[in-house]
mmCIF file of C-alpha atoms in Angstrom:
data_model
loop_
_atom_site.group_PDB
_atom_site.id
_atom_site.type_symbol
_atom_site.label_atom_id
_atom_site.label_comp_id
_atom_site.label_asym_id
_atom_site.label_seq_id
_atom_site.Cartn_x
_atom_site.Cartn_y
_atom_site.Cartn_z
ATOM 1 C CA UNK K 166 -14.565 3.123 -4.982
ATOM 2 C CA UNK K 167 -17.588 5.121 -3.906
ATOM 3 C CA UNK K 168 -19.955 6.409 -6.587
ATOM 4 C CA UNK K 169 -22.184 9.325 -5.777
ATOM 5 C CA UNK K 170 -25.573 9.775 -7.404
ATOM 6 C CA UNK K 171 -26.633 13.387 -7.980
ATOM 7 C CA UNK K 172 -30.137 14.642 -8.379
ATOM 8 C CA UNK K 173 -31.209 16.675 -11.360
ATOM 9 C CA UNK K 174 -32.255 19.785 -9.439
ATOM 10 C CA UNK K 175 -30.282 22.841 -8.496
ATOM 11 C CA UNK K 176 -27.016 24.226 -9.822
ATOM 12 C CA UNK K 177 -25.212 23.693 -13.065
ATOM 13 C CA UNK K 178 -22.682 21.156 -11.794
ATOM 14 C CA UNK K 179 -22.213 18.180 -14.086
ATOM 15 C CA UNK K 180 -23.245 14.808 -12.656
ATOM 16 C CA UNK K 181 -21.342 12.654 -15.118
ATOM 17 C CA UNK K 182 -18.013 13.100 -16.909
ATOM 18 C CA UNK K 183 -18.224 15.184 -20.050
ATOM 19 C CA UNK K 184 -16.990 14.001 -23.434
ATOM 20 C CA UNK K 185 -14.018 16.348 -23.179
ATOM 21 C CA UNK K 186 -12.904 14.553 -20.024
ATOM 22 C CA UNK K 187 -12.199 11.379 -21.944
ATOM 23 C CA UNK K 188 -13.489 7.885 -21.376
ATOM 24 C CA UNK K 189 -15.079 7.020 -18.037
ATOM 25 C CA UNK K 190 -12.201 4.729 -17.140
ATOM 26 C CA UNK K 191 -9.657 7.502 -17.562
ATOM 27 C CA UNK K 192 -11.386 9.960 -15.227
ATOM 28 C CA UNK K 193 -10.979 8.043 -11.948
ATOM 29 C CA UNK K 194 -7.452 7.077 -12.961
ATOM 30 C CA UNK K 195 -6.545 10.716 -13.580
ATOM 31 C CA UNK K 196 -8.142 11.793 -10.336
ATOM 32 C CA UNK K 197 -6.296 9.111 -8.385
ATOM 33 C CA UNK K 198 -2.950 9.922 -10.015
ATOM 34 C CA UNK K 199 -3.312 13.647 -9.363
ATOM 35 C CA UNK K 200 -4.634 13.229 -5.819
ATOM 36 C CA UNK K 201 -1.817 10.834 -4.942
ATOM 37 C CA UNK K 202 0.836 13.242 -6.196
ATOM 38 C CA UNK K 203 -0.689 16.293 -4.521
ATOM 39 C CA UNK K 204 -1.315 14.521 -1.217
ATOM 40 C CA UNK K 205 2.308 13.336 -1.190
ATOM 41 C CA UNK K 206 3.746 16.728 -2.152
ATOM 42 C CA UNK K 207 1.512 19.074 -0.165
ATOM 43 C CA UNK K 208 -0.288 16.940 2.374
ATOM 44 C CA UNK K 209 -3.935 15.906 2.485
ATOM 45 C CA UNK K 210 -5.150 18.872 4.513
ATOM 46 C CA UNK K 211 -3.421 21.432 2.266
ATOM 47 C CA UNK K 212 -4.809 19.987 -0.968
ATOM 48 C CA UNK K 213 -8.224 21.265 -2.012
ATOM 49 C CA UNK K 214 -10.821 19.529 -4.136
ATOM 50 C CA UNK K 215 -10.614 22.455 -6.560
ATOM 51 C CA UNK K 216 -6.878 21.943 -6.987
ATOM 52 C CA UNK K 217 -7.381 18.240 -7.646
ATOM 53 C CA UNK K 218 -10.023 18.726 -10.333
ATOM 54 C CA UNK K 219 -8.156 21.619 -11.964
ATOM 55 C CA UNK K 220 -4.941 19.595 -12.180
ATOM 56 C CA UNK K 221 -6.790 16.524 -13.440
ATOM 57 C CA UNK K 222 -8.680 18.690 -15.965
ATOM 58 C CA UNK K 223 -12.104 17.446 -14.906
ATOM 59 C CA UNK K 224 -15.136 19.094 -13.342
ATOM 60 C CA UNK K 225 -16.133 18.763 -9.717
ATOM 61 C CA UNK K 226 -19.238 16.982 -10.907
ATOM 62 C CA UNK K 227 -17.078 14.394 -12.638
ATOM 63 C CA UNK K 228 -15.107 13.815 -9.459
ATOM 64 C CA UNK K 229 -18.253 13.458 -7.358
ATOM 65 C CA UNK K 230 -19.588 10.964 -9.879
ATOM 66 C CA UNK K 231 -16.839 8.581 -8.718
ATOM 67 C CA UNK K 232 -15.896 9.765 -5.225
ATOM 68 C CA UNK K 233 -18.156 11.116 -2.502
ATOM 69 C CA UNK K 234 -15.423 13.314 -1.047
ATOM 70 C CA UNK K 235 -11.718 14.056 -0.797
ATOM 71 C CA UNK K 236 -11.761 11.606 2.118
ATOM 72 C CA UNK K 237 -12.841 8.864 -0.297
ATOM 73 C CA UNK K 238 -9.907 9.667 -2.577
ATOM 74 C CA UNK K 239 -7.517 9.334 0.349
ATOM 75 C CA UNK K 240 -9.052 6.015 1.404
ATOM 76 C CA UNK K 241 -8.724 4.691 -2.138
ATOM 77 C CA UNK K 242 -5.032 5.659 -2.241
ATOM 78 C CA UNK K 243 -4.453 3.306 0.678
ATOM 79 C CA UNK K 244 -6.794 0.556 -0.408
ATOM 80 C CA UNK K 245 -5.649 0.137 -4.004
ATOM 81 C CA UNK K 246 -2.041 -0.630 -3.009
ATOM 82 C CA UNK K 247 -3.089 -2.878 -0.139
ATOM 83 C CA UNK K 248 -5.394 -4.828 -2.475
ATOM 84 C CA UNK K 249 -2.652 -5.222 -5.062
ATOM 85 C CA UNK K 250 -0.088 -6.336 -2.478
ATOM 86 C CA UNK K 251 -2.551 -8.768 -0.927
ATOM 87 C CA UNK K 252 -3.308 -10.373 -4.288
ATOM 88 C CA UNK K 253 0.404 -10.799 -4.958
ATOM 89 C CA UNK K 254 1.088 -12.203 -1.490
ATOM 90 C CA UNK K 255 -1.715 -14.739 -1.863
ATOM 91 C CA UNK K 256 -0.251 -15.950 -5.153
ATOM 92 C CA UNK K 257 3.167 -16.326 -3.538
ATOM 93 C CA UNK K 258 1.962 -17.871 -0.273
ATOM 94 C CA UNK K 259 -0.072 -20.645 -1.869
ATOM 95 C CA UNK K 260 2.550 -21.833 -4.343
ATOM 96 C CA UNK K 261 3.833 -25.394 -4.052
ATOM 97 C CA UNK K 262 7.314 -24.234 -3.086
ATOM 98 C CA UNK K 263 9.508 -24.602 0.014
ATOM 99 C CA UNK K 264 8.414 -22.180 2.719
ATOM 100 C CA UNK K 265 11.797 -20.420 2.795
ATOM 101 C CA UNK K 266 11.469 -19.624 -0.912
ATOM 102 C CA UNK K 267 7.934 -18.315 -0.450
ATOM 103 C CA UNK K 268 9.017 -16.104 2.443
ATOM 104 C CA UNK K 269 11.929 -14.795 0.396
ATOM 105 C CA UNK K 270 9.649 -13.974 -2.544
ATOM 106 C CA UNK K 271 7.044 -12.361 -0.295
ATOM 107 C CA UNK K 272 9.635 -10.317 1.585
ATOM 108 C CA UNK K 273 11.195 -9.027 -1.632
ATOM 109 C CA UNK K 274 7.831 -8.356 -3.260
ATOM 110 C CA UNK K 275 6.534 -6.043 -0.540
ATOM 111 C CA UNK K 276 9.709 -3.963 -0.857
ATOM 112 C CA UNK K 277 9.505 -3.729 -4.647
ATOM 113 C CA UNK K 278 5.792 -2.871 -4.684
ATOM 114 C CA UNK K 279 6.198 -0.318 -1.899
ATOM 115 C CA UNK K 280 8.975 1.430 -3.825
ATOM 116 C CA UNK K 281 6.869 1.338 -6.989
ATOM 117 C CA UNK K 282 4.102 3.163 -5.086
ATOM 118 C CA UNK K 283 6.248 5.309 -2.827
ATOM 119 C CA UNK K 284 3.898 8.301 -2.946
ATOM 120 C CA UNK K 285 1.124 6.065 -1.638
ATOM 121 C CA UNK K 286 3.366 4.845 1.185
ATOM 122 C CA UNK K 287 4.279 8.418 2.086
ATOM 123 C CA UNK K 288 0.617 9.403 2.219
ATOM 124 C CA UNK K 289 -0.278 6.304 4.223
ATOM 125 C CA UNK K 290 1.910 7.130 7.188
ATOM 126 C CA UNK K 291 1.462 10.879 7.029
ATOM 127 C CA UNK K 292 -2.301 11.073 6.601
ATOM 128 C CA UNK K 293 -3.946 7.863 7.823
ATOM 129 C CA UNK K 294 -5.126 9.619 10.990
ATOM 130 C CA UNK K 295 -7.048 12.117 8.855
ATOM 131 C CA UNK K 296 -9.449 9.495 7.563
ATOM 132 C CA UNK K 297 -12.783 9.050 9.286
ATOM 133 C CA UNK K 298 -12.815 6.442 12.055
ATOM 134 C CA UNK K 299 -14.801 4.000 9.917
ATOM 135 C CA UNK K 300 -12.434 4.311 6.957
ATOM 136 C CA UNK K 301 -9.393 3.977 9.223
ATOM 137 C CA UNK K 302 -10.879 0.775 10.587
ATOM 138 C CA UNK K 303 -11.401 -0.617 7.081
ATOM 139 C CA UNK K 304 -7.856 0.227 5.997
ATOM 140 C CA UNK K 305 -6.340 -1.249 9.151
ATOM 141 C CA UNK K 306 -8.388 -4.426 8.649
ATOM 142 C CA UNK K 307 -7.002 -4.815 5.108
ATOM 143 C CA UNK K 308 -3.506 -4.233 6.409
ATOM 144 C CA UNK K 309 -3.979 -6.814 9.183
ATOM 145 C CA UNK K 310 -5.022 -9.422 6.618
ATOM 146 C CA UNK K 311 -1.740 -8.886 4.800
ATOM 147 C CA UNK K 312 0.316 -9.059 7.990
ATOM 148 C CA UNK K 313 -1.509 -12.193 9.149
ATOM 149 C CA UNK K 314 -0.802 -14.071 5.925
ATOM 150 C CA UNK K 315 2.861 -13.055 6.009
ATOM 151 C CA UNK K 316 3.060 -14.065 9.678
ATOM 152 C CA UNK K 317 1.507 -17.444 8.861
ATOM 153 C CA UNK K 318 4.396 -18.151 6.483
ATOM 154 C CA UNK K 319 6.876 -17.417 9.275
ATOM 155 C CA UNK K 320 4.917 -19.742 11.582
ATOM 156 C CA UNK K 321 4.934 -22.465 8.933
ATOM 157 C CA UNK K 322 8.704 -22.224 8.647
ATOM 158 C CA UNK K 323 9.146 -22.273 12.413
ATOM 159 C CA UNK K 324 6.915 -25.313 12.818
ATOM 160 C CA UNK K 325 8.851 -27.107 10.076
ATOM 161 C CA UNK K 326 12.170 -26.332 11.761
ATOM 162 C CA UNK K 327 13.324 -24.242 8.810
ATOM 163 C CA UNK K 328 13.233 -21.020 10.846
ATOM 164 C CA UNK K 329 14.250 -20.431 14.441
ATOM 165 C CA UNK K 330 11.293 -20.500 16.812
ATOM 166 C CA UNK K 331 12.904 -18.414 19.551
ATOM 167 C CA UNK K 332 11.392 -15.150 18.291
ATOM 168 C CA UNK K 333 7.575 -14.983 17.981
ATOM 169 C CA UNK K 334 6.347 -14.808 14.393
ATOM 170 C CA UNK K 335 4.298 -11.700 15.245
ATOM 171 C CA UNK K 336 7.446 -9.866 16.293
ATOM 172 C CA UNK K 337 9.338 -11.010 13.198
ATOM 173 C CA UNK K 338 6.576 -9.693 10.923
ATOM 174 C CA UNK K 339 6.246 -6.368 12.754
ATOM 175 C CA UNK K 340 10.013 -5.861 12.756
ATOM 176 C CA UNK K 341 10.266 -6.552 9.034
ATOM 177 C CA UNK K 342 7.328 -4.367 8.042
ATOM 178 C CA UNK K 343 8.682 -1.602 10.252
ATOM 179 C CA UNK K 344 11.796 -1.514 8.082
ATOM 180 C CA UNK K 345 9.713 -1.595 4.898
ATOM 181 C CA UNK K 346 7.553 1.282 6.102
ATOM 182 C CA UNK K 347 10.631 3.487 6.450
ATOM 183 C CA UNK K 348 11.585 3.117 2.786
ATOM 184 C CA UNK K 349 9.855 6.388 1.989
ATOM 185 C CA UNK K 350 12.203 8.257 4.352
ATOM 186 C CA UNK K 351 15.432 7.342 2.581
ATOM 187 C CA UNK K 352 14.857 5.678 -0.811
ATOM 188 C CA UNK K 353 15.873 7.704 -3.860
ATOM 189 C CA UNK K 354 15.157 6.609 -7.410
ATOM 190 C CA UNK K 355 18.579 7.876 -8.510
ATOM 191 C CA UNK K 356 20.376 5.898 -5.800
ATOM 192 C CA UNK K 357 22.917 3.130 -6.436
ATOM 193 C CA UNK K 358 20.477 0.218 -5.946
ATOM 194 C CA UNK K 359 17.392 -0.701 -7.928
ATOM 195 C CA UNK K 360 14.115 -1.600 -6.232
ATOM 196 C CA UNK K 361 14.700 -5.264 -7.071
ATOM 197 C CA UNK K 362 18.180 -5.175 -5.548
ATOM 198 C CA UNK K 363 16.900 -3.551 -2.369
ATOM 199 C CA UNK K 364 14.117 -6.126 -2.165
ATOM 200 C CA UNK K 365 16.639 -8.928 -2.551
ATOM 201 C CA UNK K 366 18.862 -7.495 0.187
ATOM 202 C CA UNK K 367 15.931 -7.040 2.567
ATOM 203 C CA UNK K 368 14.701 -10.584 1.942
ATOM 204 C CA UNK K 369 18.157 -12.046 2.445
ATOM 205 C CA UNK K 370 18.594 -10.135 5.708
ATOM 206 C CA UNK K 371 15.279 -11.516 6.943
ATOM 207 C CA UNK K 372 16.097 -15.115 6.033
ATOM 208 C CA UNK K 373 19.578 -14.842 7.535
ATOM 209 C CA UNK K 374 18.054 -13.573 10.777
ATOM 210 C CA UNK K 375 15.568 -16.457 10.805
ATOM 211 C CA UNK K 376 18.200 -19.176 10.450
ATOM 212 C CA UNK K 377 18.219 -21.305 13.631
ATOM 213 C CA UNK K 378 21.980 -20.841 14.001
ATOM 214 C CA UNK K 379 21.648 -17.055 13.695
ATOM 215 C CA UNK K 380 19.070 -16.838 16.473
ATOM 216 C CA UNK K 381 21.008 -19.347 18.531
ATOM 217 C CA UNK K 382 24.116 -17.192 18.317
ATOM 218 C CA UNK K 383 22.154 -14.128 19.434
ATOM 219 C CA UNK K 384 20.757 -15.985 22.453
ATOM 220 C CA UNK K 385 24.194 -17.157 23.544
#
């Protein structure tokens, strides 16, 4: 999270959060929550800084104390979910469990966490191109790290003979994440399935497709 230092000259804009804006920890959280909702509802380009600070009930100075720009808020929307998902995937991937179980847990987890942060996912695919080139590069690098670790689990299973090796692990990972990325286009919180149930179905579909007999049947 970028923190901007303001000088003491010129203007009346506050450089630090005021007492009425609550504790320091609550200000960035409020800003992030409001920005995420507005970006998802209206789009990044149609959401102004003034609208964000008014809705969050903070001053512009308070926002600029934590974020250099609206662009920084958008970058943080992406990064916070990617960081959280990466931490969870690392915990799953390095467990002393059979590789099929780790893949199943990882596959279900990315679905559940994506649904839990569906506004972030919506913003990600709608507005990523509006980040600066440098910030896009950073976000894509974080995303690649996640994909690489997931792909390494597929490779491990293929090398162990647990998964079919006929389809490259890269393609398996891209195919699966492609389906996850489309959750925001059809998922509804009032639908018949919970996030956990959808995650379980997705994971089971992936493991069924990776079974050597399943791939063998497709090839014949």
